[in-house]
Coordinates of C-alpha atoms in Angstrom, one line a residue:
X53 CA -9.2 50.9 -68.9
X54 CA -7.5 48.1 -70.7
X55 CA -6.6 44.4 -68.9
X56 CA -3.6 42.2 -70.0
X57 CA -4.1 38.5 -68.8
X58 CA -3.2 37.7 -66.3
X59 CA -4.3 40.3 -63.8
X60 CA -6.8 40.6 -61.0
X61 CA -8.6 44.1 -62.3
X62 CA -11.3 41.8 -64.1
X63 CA -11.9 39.1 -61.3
X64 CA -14.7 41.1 -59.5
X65 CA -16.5 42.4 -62.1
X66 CA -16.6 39.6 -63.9
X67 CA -17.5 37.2 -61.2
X68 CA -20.4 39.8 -60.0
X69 CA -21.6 39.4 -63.6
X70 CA -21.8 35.6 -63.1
X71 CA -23.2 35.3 -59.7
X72 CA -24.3 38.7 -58.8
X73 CA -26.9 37.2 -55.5
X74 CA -24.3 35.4 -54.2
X75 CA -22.6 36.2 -50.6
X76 CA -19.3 37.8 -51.2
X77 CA -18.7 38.9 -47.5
X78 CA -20.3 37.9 -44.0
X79 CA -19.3 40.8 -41.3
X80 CA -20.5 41.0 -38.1
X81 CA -23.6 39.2 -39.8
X82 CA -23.9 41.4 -42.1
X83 CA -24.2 39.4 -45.7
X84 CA -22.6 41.4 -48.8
X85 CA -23.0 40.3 -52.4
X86 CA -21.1 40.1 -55.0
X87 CA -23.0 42.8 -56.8
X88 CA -22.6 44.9 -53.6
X89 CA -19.3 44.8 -53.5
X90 CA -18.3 45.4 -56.9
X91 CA -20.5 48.5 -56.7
X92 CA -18.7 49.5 -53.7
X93 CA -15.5 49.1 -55.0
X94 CA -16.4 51.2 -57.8
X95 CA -17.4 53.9 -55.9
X96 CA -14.6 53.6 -53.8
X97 CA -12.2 53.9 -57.4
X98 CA -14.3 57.0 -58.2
X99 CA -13.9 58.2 -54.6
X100 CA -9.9 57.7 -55.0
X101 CA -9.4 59.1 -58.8
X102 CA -10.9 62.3 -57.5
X103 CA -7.5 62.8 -55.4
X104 CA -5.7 62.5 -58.7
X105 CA -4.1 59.9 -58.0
X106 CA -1.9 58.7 -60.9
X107 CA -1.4 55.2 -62.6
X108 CA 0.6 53.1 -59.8
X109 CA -0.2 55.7 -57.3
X110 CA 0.0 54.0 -53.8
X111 CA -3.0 53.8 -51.3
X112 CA -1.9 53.0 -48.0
X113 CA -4.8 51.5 -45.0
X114 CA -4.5 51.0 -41.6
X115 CA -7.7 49.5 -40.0
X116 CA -8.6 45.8 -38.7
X117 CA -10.0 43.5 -41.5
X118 CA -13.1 45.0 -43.1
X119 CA -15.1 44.5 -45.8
X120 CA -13.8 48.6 -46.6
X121 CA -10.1 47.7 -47.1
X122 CA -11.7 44.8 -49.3
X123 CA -13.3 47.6 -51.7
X124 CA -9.9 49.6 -51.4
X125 CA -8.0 46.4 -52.5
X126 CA -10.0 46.0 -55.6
X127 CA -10.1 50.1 -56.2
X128 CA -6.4 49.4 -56.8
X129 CA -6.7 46.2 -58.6
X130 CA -9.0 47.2 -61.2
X131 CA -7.5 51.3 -61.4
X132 CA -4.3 50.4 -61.6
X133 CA -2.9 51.5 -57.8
X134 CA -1.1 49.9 -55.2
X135 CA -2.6 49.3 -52.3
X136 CA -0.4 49.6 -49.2
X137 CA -2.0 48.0 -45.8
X138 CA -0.5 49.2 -42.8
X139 CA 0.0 46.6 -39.9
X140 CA -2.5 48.9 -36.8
X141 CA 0.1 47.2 -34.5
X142 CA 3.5 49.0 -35.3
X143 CA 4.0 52.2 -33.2
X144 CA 3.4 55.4 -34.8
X145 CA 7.5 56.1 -35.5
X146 CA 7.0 52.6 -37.5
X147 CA 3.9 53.9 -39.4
X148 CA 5.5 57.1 -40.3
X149 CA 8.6 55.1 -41.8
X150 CA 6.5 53.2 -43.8
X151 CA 3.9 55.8 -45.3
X152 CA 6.8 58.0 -46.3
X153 CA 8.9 55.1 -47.6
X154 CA 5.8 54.6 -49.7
X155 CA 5.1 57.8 -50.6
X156 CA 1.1 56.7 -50.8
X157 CA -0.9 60.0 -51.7
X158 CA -3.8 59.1 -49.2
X159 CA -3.8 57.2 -46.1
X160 CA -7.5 55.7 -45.4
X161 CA -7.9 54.7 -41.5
X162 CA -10.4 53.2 -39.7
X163 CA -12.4 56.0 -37.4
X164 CA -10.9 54.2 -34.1
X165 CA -7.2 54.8 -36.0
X166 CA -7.4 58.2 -37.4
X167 CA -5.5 59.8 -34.6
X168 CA -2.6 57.3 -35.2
X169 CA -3.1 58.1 -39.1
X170 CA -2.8 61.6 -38.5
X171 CA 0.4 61.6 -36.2
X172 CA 2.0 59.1 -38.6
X173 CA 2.0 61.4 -41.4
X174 CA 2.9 64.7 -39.5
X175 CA 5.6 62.6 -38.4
X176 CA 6.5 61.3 -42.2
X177 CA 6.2 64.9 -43.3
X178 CA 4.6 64.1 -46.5
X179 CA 1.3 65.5 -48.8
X180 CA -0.5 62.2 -48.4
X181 CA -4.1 62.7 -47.4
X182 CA -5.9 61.6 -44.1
X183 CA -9.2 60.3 -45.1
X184 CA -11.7 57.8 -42.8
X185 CA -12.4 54.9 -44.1
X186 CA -16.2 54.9 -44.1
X187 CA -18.8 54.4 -46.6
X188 CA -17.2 55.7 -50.0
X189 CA -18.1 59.8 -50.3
X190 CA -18.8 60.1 -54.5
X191 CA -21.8 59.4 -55.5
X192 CA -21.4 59.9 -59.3
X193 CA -19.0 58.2 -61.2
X194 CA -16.0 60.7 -62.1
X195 CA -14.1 60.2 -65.8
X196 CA -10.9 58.1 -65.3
X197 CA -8.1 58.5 -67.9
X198 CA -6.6 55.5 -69.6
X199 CA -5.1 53.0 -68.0
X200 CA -3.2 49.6 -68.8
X201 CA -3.3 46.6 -66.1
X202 CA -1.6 44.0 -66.7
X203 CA 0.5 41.2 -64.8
X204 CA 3.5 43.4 -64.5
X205 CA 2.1 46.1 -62.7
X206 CA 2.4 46.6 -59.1
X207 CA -0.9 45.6 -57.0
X208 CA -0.2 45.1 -53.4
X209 CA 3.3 46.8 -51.3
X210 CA 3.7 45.1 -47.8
X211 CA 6.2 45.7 -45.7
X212 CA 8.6 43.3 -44.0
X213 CA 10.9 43.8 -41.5
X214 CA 14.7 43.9 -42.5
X215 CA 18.2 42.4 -40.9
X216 CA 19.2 46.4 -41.6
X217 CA 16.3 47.5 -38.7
X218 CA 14.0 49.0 -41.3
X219 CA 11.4 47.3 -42.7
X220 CA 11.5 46.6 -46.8
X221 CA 8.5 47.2 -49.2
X222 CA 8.1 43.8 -51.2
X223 CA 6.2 45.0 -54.3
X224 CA 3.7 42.1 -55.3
X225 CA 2.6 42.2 -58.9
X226 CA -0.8 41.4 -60.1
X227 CA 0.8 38.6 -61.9
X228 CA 2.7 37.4 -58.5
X229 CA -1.1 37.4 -56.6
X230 CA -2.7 35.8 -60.5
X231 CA -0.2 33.0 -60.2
X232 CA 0.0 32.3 -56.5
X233 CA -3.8 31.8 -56.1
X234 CA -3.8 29.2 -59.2
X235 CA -1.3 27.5 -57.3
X236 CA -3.2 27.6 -54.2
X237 CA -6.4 26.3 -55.8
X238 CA -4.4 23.3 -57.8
X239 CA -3.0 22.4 -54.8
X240 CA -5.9 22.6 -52.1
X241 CA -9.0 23.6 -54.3
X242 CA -11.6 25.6 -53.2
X243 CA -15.5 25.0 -54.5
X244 CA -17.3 27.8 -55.4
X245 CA -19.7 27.0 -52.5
X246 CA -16.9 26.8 -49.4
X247 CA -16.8 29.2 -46.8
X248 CA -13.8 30.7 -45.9
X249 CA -13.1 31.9 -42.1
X250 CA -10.5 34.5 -42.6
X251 CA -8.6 35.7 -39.3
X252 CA -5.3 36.5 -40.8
X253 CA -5.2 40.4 -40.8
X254 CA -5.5 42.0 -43.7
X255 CA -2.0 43.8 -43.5
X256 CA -0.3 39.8 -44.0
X257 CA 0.1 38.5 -47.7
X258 CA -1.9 35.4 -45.9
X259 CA -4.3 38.1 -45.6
X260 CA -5.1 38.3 -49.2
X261 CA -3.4 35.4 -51.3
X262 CA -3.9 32.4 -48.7
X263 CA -8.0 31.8 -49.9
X264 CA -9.9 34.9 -49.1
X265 CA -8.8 36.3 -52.8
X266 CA -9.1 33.0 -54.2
X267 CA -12.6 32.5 -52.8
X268 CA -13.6 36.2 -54.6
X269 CA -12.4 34.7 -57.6
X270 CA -14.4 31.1 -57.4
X271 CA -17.5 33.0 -55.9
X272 CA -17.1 31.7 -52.4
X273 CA -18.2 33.5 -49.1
X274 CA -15.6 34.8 -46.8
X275 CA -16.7 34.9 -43.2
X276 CA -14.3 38.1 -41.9
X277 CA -13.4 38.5 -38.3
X278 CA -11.9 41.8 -37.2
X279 CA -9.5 39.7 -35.0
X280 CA -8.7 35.9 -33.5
X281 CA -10.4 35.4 -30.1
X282 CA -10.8 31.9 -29.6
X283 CA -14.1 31.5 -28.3
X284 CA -15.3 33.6 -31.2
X285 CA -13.7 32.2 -33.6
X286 CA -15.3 28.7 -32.5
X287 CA -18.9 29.9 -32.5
X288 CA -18.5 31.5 -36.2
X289 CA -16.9 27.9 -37.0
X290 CA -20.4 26.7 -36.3
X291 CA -23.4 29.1 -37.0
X292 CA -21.6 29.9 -40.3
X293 CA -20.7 26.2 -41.5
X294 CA -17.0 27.2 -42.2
X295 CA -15.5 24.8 -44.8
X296 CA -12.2 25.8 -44.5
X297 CA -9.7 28.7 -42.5
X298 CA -5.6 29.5 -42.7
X299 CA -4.4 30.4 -39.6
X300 CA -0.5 30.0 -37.9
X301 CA 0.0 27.5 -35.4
X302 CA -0.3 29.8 -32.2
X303 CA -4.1 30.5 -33.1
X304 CA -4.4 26.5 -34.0
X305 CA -2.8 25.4 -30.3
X306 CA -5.4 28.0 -28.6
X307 CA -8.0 27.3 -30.1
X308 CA -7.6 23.2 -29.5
X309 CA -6.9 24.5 -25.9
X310 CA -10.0 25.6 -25.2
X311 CA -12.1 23.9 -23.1
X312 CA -15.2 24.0 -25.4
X313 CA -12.4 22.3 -28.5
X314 CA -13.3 18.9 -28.0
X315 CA -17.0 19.8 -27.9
X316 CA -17.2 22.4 -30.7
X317 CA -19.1 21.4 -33.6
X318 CA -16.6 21.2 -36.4
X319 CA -18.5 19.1 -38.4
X320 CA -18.4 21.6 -41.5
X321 CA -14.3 21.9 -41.3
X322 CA -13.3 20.1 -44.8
X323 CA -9.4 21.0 -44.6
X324 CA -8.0 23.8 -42.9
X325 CA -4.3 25.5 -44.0
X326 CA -1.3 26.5 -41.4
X327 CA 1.9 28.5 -42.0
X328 CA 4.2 30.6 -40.4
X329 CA 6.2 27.8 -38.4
X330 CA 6.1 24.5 -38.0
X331 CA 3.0 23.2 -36.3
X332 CA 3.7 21.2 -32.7
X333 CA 3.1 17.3 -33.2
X334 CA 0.5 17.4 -30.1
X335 CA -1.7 20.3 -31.7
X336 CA -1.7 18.6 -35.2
X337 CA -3.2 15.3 -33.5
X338 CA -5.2 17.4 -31.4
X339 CA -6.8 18.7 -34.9
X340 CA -6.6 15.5 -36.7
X341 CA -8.5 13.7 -33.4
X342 CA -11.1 16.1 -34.2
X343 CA -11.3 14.5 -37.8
X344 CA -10.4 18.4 -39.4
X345 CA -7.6 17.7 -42.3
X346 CA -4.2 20.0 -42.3
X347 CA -2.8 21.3 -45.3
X348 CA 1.0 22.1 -43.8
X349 CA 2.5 25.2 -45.5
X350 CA 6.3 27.6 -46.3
X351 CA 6.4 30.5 -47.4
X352 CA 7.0 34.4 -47.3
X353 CA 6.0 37.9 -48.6
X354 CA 8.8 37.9 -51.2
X355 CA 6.9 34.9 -52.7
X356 CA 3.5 36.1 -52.6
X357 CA 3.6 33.5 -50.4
X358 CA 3.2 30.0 -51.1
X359 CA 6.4 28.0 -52.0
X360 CA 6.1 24.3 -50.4
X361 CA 2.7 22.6 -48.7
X362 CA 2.8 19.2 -47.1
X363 CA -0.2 17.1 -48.8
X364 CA -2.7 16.3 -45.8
X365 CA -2.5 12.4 -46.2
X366 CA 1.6 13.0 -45.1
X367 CA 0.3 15.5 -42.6
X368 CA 1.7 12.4 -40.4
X369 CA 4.3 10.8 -41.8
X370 CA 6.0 14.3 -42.5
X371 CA 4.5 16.4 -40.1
X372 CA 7.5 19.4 -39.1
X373 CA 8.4 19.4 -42.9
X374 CA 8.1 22.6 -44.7
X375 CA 6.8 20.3 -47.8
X376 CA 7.1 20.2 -51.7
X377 CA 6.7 23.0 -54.2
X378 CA 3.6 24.4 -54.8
X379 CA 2.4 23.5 -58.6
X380 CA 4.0 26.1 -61.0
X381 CA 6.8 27.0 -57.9
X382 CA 9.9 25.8 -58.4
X383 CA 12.7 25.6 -55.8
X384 CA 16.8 24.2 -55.0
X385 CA 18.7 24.1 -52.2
X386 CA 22.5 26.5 -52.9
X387 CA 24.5 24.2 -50.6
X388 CA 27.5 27.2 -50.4
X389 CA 25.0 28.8 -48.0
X390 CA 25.4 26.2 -45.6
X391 CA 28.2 25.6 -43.4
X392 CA 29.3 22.1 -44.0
X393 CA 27.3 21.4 -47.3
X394 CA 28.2 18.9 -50.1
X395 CA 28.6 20.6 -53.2
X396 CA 27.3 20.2 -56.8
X397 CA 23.9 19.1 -57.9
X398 CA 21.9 19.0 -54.3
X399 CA 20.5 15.4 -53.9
X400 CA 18.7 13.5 -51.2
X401 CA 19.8 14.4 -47.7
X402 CA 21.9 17.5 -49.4
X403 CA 22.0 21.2 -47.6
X404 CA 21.4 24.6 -48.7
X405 CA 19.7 27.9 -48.7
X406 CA 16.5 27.7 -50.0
X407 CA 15.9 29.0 -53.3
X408 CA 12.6 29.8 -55.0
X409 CA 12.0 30.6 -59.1
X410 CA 8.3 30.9 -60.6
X411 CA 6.0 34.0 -61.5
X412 CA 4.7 34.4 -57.7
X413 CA 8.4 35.8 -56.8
X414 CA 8.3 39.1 -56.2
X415 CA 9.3 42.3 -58.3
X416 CA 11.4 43.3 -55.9
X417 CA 11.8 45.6 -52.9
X418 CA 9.9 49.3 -53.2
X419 CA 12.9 51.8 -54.6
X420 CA 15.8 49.7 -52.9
X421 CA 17.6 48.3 -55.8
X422 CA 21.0 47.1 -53.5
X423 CA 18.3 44.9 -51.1
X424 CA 16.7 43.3 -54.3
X425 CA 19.7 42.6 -56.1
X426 CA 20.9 40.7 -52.6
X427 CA 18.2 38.6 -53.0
X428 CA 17.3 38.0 -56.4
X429 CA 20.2 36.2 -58.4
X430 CA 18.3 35.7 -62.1
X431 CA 14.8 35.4 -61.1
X432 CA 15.9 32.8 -58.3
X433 CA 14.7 34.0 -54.9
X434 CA 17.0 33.5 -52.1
X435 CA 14.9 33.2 -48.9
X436 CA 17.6 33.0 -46.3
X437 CA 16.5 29.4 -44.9
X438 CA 18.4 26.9 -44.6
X439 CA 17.0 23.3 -45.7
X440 CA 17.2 19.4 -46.2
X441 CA 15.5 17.7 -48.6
X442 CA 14.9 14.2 -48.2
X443 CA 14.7 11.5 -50.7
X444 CA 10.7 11.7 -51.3
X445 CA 11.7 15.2 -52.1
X446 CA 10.2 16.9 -48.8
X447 CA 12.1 20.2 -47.5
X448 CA 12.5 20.2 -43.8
X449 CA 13.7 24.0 -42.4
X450 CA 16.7 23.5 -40.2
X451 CA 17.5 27.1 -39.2
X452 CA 17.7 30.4 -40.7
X453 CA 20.6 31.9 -42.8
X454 CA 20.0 35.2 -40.7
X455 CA 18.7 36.0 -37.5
X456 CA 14.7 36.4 -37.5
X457 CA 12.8 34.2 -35.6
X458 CA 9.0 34.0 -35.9
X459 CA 6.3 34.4 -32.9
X460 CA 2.7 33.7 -33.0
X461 CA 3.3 34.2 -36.9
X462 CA 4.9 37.3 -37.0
X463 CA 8.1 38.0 -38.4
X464 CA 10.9 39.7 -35.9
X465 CA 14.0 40.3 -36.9
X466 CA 16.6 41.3 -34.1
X467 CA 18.3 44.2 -35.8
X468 CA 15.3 46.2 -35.7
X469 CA 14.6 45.8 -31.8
X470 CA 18.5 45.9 -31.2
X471 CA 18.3 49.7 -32.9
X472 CA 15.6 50.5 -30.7
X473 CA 17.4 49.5 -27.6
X474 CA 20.7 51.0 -28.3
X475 CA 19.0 54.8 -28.9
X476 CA 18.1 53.8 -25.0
X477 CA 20.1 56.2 -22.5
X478 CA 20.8 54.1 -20.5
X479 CA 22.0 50.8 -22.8
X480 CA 25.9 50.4 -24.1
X481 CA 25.0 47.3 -25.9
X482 CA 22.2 45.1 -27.2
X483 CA 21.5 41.4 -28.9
X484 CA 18.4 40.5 -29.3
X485 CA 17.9 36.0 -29.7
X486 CA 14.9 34.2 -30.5
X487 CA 14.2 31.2 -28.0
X488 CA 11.4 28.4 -27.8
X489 CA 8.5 29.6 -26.5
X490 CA 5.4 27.0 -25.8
X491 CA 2.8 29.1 -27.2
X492 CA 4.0 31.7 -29.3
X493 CA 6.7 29.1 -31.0
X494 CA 9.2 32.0 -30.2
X495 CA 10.3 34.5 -28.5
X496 CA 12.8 37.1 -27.9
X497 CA 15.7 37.4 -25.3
X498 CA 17.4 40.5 -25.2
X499 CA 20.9 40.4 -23.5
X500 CA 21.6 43.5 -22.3
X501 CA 24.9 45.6 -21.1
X502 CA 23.8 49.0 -19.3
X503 CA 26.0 51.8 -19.2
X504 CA 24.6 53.8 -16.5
X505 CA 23.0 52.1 -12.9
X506 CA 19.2 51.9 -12.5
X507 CA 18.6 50.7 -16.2
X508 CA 15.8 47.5 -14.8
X509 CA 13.6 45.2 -17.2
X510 CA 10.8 47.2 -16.5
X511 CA 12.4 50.6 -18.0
X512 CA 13.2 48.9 -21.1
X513 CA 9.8 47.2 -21.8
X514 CA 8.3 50.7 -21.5
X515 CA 10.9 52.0 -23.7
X516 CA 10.5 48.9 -26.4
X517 CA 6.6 49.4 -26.2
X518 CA 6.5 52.9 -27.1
X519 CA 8.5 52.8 -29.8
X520 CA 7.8 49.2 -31.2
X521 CA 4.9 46.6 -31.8
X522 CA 4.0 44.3 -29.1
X523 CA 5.1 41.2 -30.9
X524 CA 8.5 42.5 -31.5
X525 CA 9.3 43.6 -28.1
X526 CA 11.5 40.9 -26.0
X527 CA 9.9 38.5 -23.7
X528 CA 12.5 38.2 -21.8
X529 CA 15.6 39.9 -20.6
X530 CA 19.6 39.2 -19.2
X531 CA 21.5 41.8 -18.3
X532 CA 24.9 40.7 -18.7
X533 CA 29.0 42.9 -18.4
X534 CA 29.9 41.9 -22.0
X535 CA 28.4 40.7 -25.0
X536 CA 30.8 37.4 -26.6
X537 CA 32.1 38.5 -29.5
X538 CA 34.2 37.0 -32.5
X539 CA 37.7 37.7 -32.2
X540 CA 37.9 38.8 -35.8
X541 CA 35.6 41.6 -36.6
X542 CA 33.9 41.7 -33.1
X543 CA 30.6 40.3 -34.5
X544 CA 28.1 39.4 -31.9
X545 CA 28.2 35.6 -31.0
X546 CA 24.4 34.8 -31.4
X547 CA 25.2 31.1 -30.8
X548 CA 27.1 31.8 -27.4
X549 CA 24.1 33.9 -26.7
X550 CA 21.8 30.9 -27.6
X551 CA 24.0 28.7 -25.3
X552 CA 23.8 31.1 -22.8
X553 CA 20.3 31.1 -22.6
X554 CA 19.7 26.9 -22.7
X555 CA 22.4 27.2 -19.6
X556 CA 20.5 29.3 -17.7
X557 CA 17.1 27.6 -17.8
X558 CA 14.2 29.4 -19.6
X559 CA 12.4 28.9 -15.7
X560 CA 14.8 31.4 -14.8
X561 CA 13.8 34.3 -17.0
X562 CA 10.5 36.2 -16.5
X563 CA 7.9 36.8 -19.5

């Protein structure tokens, strides 16, 4: 096996070397090393060559965060595979999309998941192989042919939801992951002594390249939950001395509404990181009463994922901005992208589409050429936001180019619940919004037009949830004669929709 710097395929071997005794992993209380886990993760490579798997040969998962999917990832990293987690929430017509999109030759789930393994890939109709993801089965080492790693090949394929309906594969280089973490650590280090409560699931980028891959790297202990519960995640705070966490602002507002919050010892909290949306100005006080620093944060898969942060001493003064650049990220605002713009050189106060350029942008999008070259324009990611900077050079998000909408951290993008809706019997048309929601940031509001009697809410909630994850399914519906639409082309009015809703009263609508 041969490594070209940069690349992850030496990080856990090498750090095992250095600090072999040290805590790599604390699950469920149970304390892993660093030399356990490399060991592990070795085993599990010999465990995965003997499928004859080939170089860039895709390993898909689908379990809750475990130290197992840890010794997958490095498997991959160090063999020279891509490891491909599954998100345990989609439905199984979701998971079969994905694992034959992928075309992984072995699908490793959790014992609790291998029914919903199983179906997916009957349902896929594909060779790849349904193995548990338990203890790794070889117990001698088998030979492994020759293999280059380097930072151009593919390490990690995640899928994100499209504005088509189907979901994209963003391939993530082990470059993209290399540089992304060196950002991270430049920007909010991380001593080699921290310890890192991770509660993003594994089947997020955050999962991986927002400190729990960093810590491996620095020879920090990573305190794993198989879930957010808020109670829980409030004890491990305290018996294991957490330093430091990422989490999205839905799990940050719980947890400082709990009534044991203003109690809880968070003395060992140094800084804590939060992303996905902008965090509410009463839940960031709430934190900062507490004395617990916040390290404000943008970005997205297709960036591996960090683009801007907001320095915690402006965690005030600029609290709801998106932030600066990263170190080694670059970005510019395209002000054609905005309706209403200025033009030339964007300046102070100027408009645009956000556009990101550095070695954490992606490769592209798994064996969709058209979809890449839409948003890759000479190494220049266009992330479909639309921003201001201001004239201390802070980027404030003031909508998106395209329709998603975020909830409790999660991506949903109405095309791909509108698809599901309109294969409904019962349903002539379909638009799916996202609205304000007080604890999940957002939410969606489906406006319906039936075109058959008895179609009811609760027909199409069943529908949506057999077919859909949780988070994507609409919290609230309107069931309306027509859908506005433009006069020219018959596009769906999705601002008439949005006006629609603020006219009616969010009290109105059920959830």
């Amino acid at each position: 096996m041969t490594y070209r710097e940069p690349s992850l395929a030496s990080w856990l071997p090498e750090r095992s070397a250095l600090t072999p005794d040290r805590v790599a992993i604390d699950f469920q209380d149970r304390a892993i090393s660093y030399r356990e886990l490399l060991a592990a993760s070795l085993a599990r490579a010999d465990e995965l060559a003997a499928l004859s798997l080939p170089p860039g040969g895709r390993v898909a998962t689908l379990a809750r965060n475990s130290p197992e999917q840890v010794e997958v990832f490095f498997a991959c990293a160090m063999r020279g595979w891509m490891m491909v987690p599954l998100n345990w929430r989609l439905a199984t017509p979701e998971l079969a999309h994905q694992v034959g999109d992928s075309g992984a030759g072995v699908l490793l789930a959790s014992p609790d998941l291998m029914p919903e393994a199983r179906q997916a890939v009957i349902q896929a109709a594909t060779p790849t192989e349904v193995l548990e993801l338990g203890p790794p089965r070889v117990a001698a080492p088998t030979p492994q042919p020759a293999a280059e790693v380097g930072p151009d090949t593919p390490l990690l394929l995640i899928y994100t939801s499209g504005t088509t309906g189907r979901p994209k594969g963003a391939v993530l280089t082990h470059g993209n992951c290399f540089w992304t973490n060196l950002s991270l650590d430049r920007t909010a280090s991380l001593e080699d002594q921290a310890v890192v409560l991770q509660v993003l699931p594994q089947y997020h980028v955050g999962g991986w390249n927002v400190q729990p891959l960093l810590a491996w790297w620095k020879g920090a202990t990573v305190v794993l939950a198989d879930g957010f519960e808020p109670t829980a995640v409030l004890r491990l705070i305290e018996a294991k001395r957490v330093t430091t966490m990422m989490g999205v602002p839905t799990m940050y507002q719980m947890l400082a509404q709990h009534p044991d919050f203003s109690t809880a010892d968070l003395s060992s909290l140094r800084q804590v990181i939060v992303g996905g949306a902008p965090i509410p100005r009463g839940v960031l006080d709430s934190w900062l009463g507490r004395g617990v620093t916040l390290l404000q944060g943008y970005g997205l898969t297709e960036a591996a994922p960090n683009v801007l942060c907001v320095p915690p001493e402006c965690a005030k003064t600029k609290a709801g901005s998106a932030g600066r650049p990263y170190l080694h990220v670059r970005v510019r605002l395209d002000p054609q992208a905005a309706v209403g713009a200025g033009s030339g050189r964007p300046g102070p106060d100027d408009v645009g589409e956000l556009l990101v350029f550095g070695p954490n942008v992606f490769a592209g999008y798994w064996h969709d050429p058209a979809a890449t070259q839409e948003v890759l324009a000479q190494g220049w990611l266009r992330t479909g936001d639309i921003a201001q900077r201001d004239a201390d050079g802070f980027y404030w998000i003031k909508g998106r180019r395209k329709e998603m909408y975020i909830s409790g951290g999660e991506n949903v993008y109405p095309a791909e619940v509108e698809e599901v809706l309109l294969a409904h019997p019962g349903v002539r048309e379909a638009a799916v919004v996202g609205v304000p929601d007080d604890r999940w940031g957002e939410t969606g509001a489906a406006f319906i037009v039936t075109g058959e009697p008895g179609v009811n809410e609760e027909d199409l909630r069943r529908w949506v949830s057999a077919r859909l994850a949780r988070f994507k399914a609409p919290h609230h519906w309107v069931f309306v004669t027509a859908l506005p639409r433009a006069a020219e082309g018959g596009k769906v009015l999705r601002r008439a929709l949005l006006d629609d809703w603020a006219s009616r009263g969010a009290n109105q609508h059920g959830s």
